[in-house]
CSV table of C-alpha atoms in Angstrom, one decimal:
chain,number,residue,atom,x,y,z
U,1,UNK,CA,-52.3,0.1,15.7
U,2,UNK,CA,-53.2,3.6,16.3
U,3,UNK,CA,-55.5,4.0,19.6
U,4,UNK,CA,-58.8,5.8,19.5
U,5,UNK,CA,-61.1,7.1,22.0
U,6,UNK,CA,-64.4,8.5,20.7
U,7,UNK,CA,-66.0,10.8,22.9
U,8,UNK,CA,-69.5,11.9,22.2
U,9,UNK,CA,-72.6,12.6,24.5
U,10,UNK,CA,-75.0,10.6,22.4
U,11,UNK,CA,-74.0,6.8,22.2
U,12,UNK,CA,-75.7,6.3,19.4
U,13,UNK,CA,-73.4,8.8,17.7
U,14,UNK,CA,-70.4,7.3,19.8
U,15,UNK,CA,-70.9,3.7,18.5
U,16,UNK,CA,-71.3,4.7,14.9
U,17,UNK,CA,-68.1,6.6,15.1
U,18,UNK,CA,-66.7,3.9,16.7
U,19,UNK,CA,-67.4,1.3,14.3
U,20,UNK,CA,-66.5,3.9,11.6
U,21,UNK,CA,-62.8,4.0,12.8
U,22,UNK,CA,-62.6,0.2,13.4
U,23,UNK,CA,-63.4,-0.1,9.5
U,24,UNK,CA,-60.0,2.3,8.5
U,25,UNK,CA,-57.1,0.3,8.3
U,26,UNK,CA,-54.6,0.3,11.7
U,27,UNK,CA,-57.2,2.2,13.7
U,28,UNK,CA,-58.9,0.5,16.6
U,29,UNK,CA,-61.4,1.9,19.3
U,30,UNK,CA,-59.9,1.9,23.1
U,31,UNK,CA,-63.1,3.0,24.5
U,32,UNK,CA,-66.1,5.2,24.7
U,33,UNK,CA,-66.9,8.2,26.5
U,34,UNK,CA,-69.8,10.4,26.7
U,35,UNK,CA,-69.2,13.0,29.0
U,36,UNK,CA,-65.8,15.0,30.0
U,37,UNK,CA,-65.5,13.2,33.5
U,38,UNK,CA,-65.7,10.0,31.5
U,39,UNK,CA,-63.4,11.3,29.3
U,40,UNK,CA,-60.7,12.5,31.7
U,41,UNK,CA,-60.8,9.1,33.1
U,42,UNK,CA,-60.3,7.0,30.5
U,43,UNK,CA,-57.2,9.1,29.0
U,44,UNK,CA,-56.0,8.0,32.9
U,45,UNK,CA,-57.0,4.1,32.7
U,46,UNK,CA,-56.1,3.4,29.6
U,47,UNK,CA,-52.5,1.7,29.2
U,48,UNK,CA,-52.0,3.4,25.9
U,49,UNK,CA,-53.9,6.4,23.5
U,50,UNK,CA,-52.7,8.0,20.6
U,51,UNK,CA,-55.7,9.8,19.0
U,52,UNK,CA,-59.0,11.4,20.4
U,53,UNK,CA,-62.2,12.3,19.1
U,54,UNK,CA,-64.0,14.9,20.7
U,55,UNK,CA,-67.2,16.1,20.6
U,56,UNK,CA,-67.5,19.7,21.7
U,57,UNK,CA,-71.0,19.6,23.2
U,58,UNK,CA,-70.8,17.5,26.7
U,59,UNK,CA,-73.3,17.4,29.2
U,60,UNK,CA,-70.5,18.5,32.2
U,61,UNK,CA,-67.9,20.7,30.2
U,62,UNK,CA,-66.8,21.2,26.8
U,63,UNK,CA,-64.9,19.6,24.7
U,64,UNK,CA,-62.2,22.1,24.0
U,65,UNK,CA,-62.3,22.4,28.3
U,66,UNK,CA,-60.9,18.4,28.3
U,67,UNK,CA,-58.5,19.4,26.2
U,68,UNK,CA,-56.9,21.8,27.9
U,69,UNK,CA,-57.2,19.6,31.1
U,70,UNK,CA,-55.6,16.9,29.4
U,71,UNK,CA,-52.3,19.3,28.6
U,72,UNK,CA,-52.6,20.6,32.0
U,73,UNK,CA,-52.3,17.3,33.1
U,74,UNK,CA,-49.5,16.1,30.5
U,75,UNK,CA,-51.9,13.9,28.4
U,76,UNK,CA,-49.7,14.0,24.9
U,77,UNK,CA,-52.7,12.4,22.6
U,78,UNK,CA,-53.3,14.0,19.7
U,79,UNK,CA,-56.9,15.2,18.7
U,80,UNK,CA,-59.9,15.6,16.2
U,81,UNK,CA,-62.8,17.4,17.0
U,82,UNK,CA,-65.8,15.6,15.9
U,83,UNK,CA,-68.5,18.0,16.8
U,84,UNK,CA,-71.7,20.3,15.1
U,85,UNK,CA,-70.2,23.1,16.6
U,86,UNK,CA,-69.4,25.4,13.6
U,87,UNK,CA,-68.8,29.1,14.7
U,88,UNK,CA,-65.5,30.5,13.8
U,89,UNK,CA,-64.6,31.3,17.6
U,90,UNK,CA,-64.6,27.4,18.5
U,91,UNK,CA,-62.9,26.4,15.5
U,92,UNK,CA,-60.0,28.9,16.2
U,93,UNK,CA,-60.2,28.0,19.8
U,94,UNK,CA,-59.6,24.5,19.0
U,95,UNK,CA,-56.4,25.2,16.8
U,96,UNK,CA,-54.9,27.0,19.7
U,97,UNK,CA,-55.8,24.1,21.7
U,98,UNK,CA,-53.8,21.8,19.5
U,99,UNK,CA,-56.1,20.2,17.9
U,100,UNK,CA,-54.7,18.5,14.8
U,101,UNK,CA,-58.3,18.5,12.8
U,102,UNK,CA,-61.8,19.7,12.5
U,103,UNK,CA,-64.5,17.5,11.5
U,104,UNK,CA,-68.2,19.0,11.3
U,105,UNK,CA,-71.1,17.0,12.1
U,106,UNK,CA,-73.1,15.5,10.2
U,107,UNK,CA,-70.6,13.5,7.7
U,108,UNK,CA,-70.0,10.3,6.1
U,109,UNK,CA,-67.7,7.7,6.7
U,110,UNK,CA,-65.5,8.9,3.8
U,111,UNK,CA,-65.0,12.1,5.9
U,112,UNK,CA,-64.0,10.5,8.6
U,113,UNK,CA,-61.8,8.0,7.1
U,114,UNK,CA,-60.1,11.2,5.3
U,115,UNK,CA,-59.1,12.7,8.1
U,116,UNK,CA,-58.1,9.2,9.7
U,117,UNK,CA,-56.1,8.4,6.7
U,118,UNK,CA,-54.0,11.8,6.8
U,119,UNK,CA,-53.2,11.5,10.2
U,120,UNK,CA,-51.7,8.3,10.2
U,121,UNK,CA,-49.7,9.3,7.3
U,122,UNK,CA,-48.4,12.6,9.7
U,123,UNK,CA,-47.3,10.0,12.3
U,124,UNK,CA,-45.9,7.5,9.2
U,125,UNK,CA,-43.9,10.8,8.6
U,126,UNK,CA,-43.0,12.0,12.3
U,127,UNK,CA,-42.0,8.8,13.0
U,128,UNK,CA,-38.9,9.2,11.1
U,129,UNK,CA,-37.8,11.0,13.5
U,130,UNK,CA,-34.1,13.4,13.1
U,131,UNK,CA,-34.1,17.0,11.3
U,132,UNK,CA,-36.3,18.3,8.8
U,133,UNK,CA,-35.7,20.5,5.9
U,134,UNK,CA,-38.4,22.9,4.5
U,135,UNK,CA,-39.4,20.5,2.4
U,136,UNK,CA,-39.9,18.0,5.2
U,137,UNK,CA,-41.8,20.6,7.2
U,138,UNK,CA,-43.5,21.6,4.3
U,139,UNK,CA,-44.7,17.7,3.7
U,140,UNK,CA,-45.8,17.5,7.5
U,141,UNK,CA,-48.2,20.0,7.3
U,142,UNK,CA,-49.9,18.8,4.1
U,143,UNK,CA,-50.6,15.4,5.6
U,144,UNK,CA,-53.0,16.9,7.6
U,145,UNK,CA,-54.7,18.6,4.5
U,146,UNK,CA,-56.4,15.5,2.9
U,147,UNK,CA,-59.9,16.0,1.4
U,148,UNK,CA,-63.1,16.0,3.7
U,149,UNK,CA,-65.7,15.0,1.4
U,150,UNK,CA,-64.6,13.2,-1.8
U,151,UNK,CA,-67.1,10.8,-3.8
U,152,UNK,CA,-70.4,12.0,-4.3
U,153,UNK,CA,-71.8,12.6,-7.7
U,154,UNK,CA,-71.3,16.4,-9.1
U,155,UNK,CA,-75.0,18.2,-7.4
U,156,UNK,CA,-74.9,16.1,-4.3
U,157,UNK,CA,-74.7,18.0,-1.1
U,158,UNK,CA,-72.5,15.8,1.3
U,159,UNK,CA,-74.8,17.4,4.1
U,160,UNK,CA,-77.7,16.7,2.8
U,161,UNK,CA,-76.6,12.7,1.7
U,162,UNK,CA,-75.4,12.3,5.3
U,163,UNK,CA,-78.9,13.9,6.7
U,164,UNK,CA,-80.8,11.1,4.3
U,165,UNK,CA,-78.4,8.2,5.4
U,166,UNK,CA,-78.9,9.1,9.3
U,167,UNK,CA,-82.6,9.4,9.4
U,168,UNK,CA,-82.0,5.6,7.7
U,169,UNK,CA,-79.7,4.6,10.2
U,170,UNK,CA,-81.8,5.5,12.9
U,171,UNK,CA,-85.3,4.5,11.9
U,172,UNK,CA,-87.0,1.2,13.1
U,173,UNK,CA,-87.7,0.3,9.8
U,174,UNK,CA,-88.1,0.7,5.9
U,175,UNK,CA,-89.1,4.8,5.2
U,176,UNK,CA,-91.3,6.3,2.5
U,177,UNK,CA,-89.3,9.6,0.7
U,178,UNK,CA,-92.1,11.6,2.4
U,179,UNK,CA,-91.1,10.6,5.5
U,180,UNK,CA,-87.2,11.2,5.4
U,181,UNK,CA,-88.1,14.1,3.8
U,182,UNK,CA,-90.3,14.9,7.1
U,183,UNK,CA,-86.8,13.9,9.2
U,184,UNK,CA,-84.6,15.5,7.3
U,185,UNK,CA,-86.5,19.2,6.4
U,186,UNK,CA,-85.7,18.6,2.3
U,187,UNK,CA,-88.3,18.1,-0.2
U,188,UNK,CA,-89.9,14.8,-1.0
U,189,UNK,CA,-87.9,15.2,-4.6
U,190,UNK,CA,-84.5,15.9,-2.8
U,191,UNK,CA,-85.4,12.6,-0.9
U,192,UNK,CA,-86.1,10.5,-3.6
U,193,UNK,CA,-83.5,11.7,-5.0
U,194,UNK,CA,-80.7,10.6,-2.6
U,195,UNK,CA,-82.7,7.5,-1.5
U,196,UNK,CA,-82.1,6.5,-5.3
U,197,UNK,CA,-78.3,7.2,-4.6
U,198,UNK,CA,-77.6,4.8,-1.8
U,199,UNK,CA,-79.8,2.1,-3.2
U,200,UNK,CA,-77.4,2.2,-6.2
U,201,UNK,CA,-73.9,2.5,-4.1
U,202,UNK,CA,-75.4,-0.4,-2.0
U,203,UNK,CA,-76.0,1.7,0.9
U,204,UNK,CA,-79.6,1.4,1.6
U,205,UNK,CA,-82.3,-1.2,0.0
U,206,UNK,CA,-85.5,-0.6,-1.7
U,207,UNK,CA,-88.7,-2.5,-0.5
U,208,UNK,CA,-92.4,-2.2,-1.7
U,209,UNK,CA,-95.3,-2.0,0.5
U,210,UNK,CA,-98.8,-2.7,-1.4
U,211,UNK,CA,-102.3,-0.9,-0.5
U,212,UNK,CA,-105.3,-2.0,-1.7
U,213,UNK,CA,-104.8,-0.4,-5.0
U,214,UNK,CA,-102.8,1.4,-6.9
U,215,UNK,CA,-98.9,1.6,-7.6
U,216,UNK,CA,-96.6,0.3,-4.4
U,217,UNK,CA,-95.1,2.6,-2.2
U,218,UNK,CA,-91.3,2.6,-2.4
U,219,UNK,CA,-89.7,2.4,0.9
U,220,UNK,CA,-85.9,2.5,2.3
U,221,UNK,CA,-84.0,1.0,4.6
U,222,UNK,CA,-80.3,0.9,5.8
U,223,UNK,CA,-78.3,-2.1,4.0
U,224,UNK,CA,-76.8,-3.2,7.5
U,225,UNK,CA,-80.6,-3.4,8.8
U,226,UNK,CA,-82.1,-6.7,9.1
């Protein structure tokens, strides 16, 4: 099994990532962490940790500052940054860093299983150990080059579906279009529109609510909802 810590200041955020790697396939969660201190001390409690993802934005230091703590302190795990921090500067800073992958918030699970997926086919590859020809090299790198995004239908915005399925995820209960169109900033039609989408994939259920009269209000909630 590959072992993951998630680090991310919200822990809402941190257990949906969580539970997001725990659903890929020789992946599982050594712990939480939602702040650098708590991040620098689990990479020195736990007994083993192959991969982290890091958020950028922490409440004492940044995300790219553990890193570099971790190397100055010999930590070998690899790393993902999982973060909405999207500026050019931080994205280069992060490769210089070493970190293996970018990952910009918000996504879907398929994003994140993407990036899962090619990096345990790097290691499936490293692990072989001995000396590699260009071709080798060559089929090193381009594990790491899988698809962020695949599956939505053609005129779907994979921002915009993971905006819609959020607002779901973290609502008390079943939502109008006008009002994850109000969460989300997107027209009522845009709403409607990707509400429709995850009722079909299975995603998110439909319910009615009936006023005194006229048609019933279609409403949404997340599948995994009770």
């Amino acid at each position: 099994m590959i072992e993951v810590l998630v680090v991310d200041d919200d822990t809402r955020v941190a257990r949906v990532n969580a539970a997001y790697v725990e659903k890929v396939p020789g992946f599982h969660v050594a712990g939480e962490a939602h702040s650098a201190a708590q991040a620098l001390l689990s990479l020195e409690a736990l007994p083993r940790l192959d991969l982290v993802l890091m958020d950028h934005y922490l409440p004492d230091r940044t995300g790219l500052a553990v890193v570099q703590e971790m190397r100055r302190r010999g930590h070998q795990a690899d790393v993902i940054m999982v973060t909405a921090a999207r500026d050019v500067s931080t994205v280069q800073a992060a490769m210089r860093h070493g970190a293996l992958q970018y990952l910009v918030k918000p996504f879907a699970f398929a994003g994140l299983r993407a990036k899962l997926e090619a990096y345990a086919e790097l290691r499936r590859t490293l692990d072989g150990g001995g000396e590699a020809e260009q071709a080798e090299v060559d089929r090193i790198f381009g594990a790491l080059s899988a698809p962020s995004e695949p599956g939505l239908p053609k005129g779907h915005s994979p921002t915009t579906a993971e905006l819609v399925r959020q607002s779901l995820m973290r609502a008390e209960g079943p939502l109008s279009a006008q009002e994850v169109a109000e969460r989300t900033g997107v027209s009522r039609q845009t709403a409607q529109r990707y509400l429709k989408l995850l009722e079909r994939t299975g995603r998110a259920r439909l319910t009615l609510r009936y006023g005194e009269a006229g048609r019933p209000e279609h409403r949404y909630v997340w599948a995994t909802r009770g």
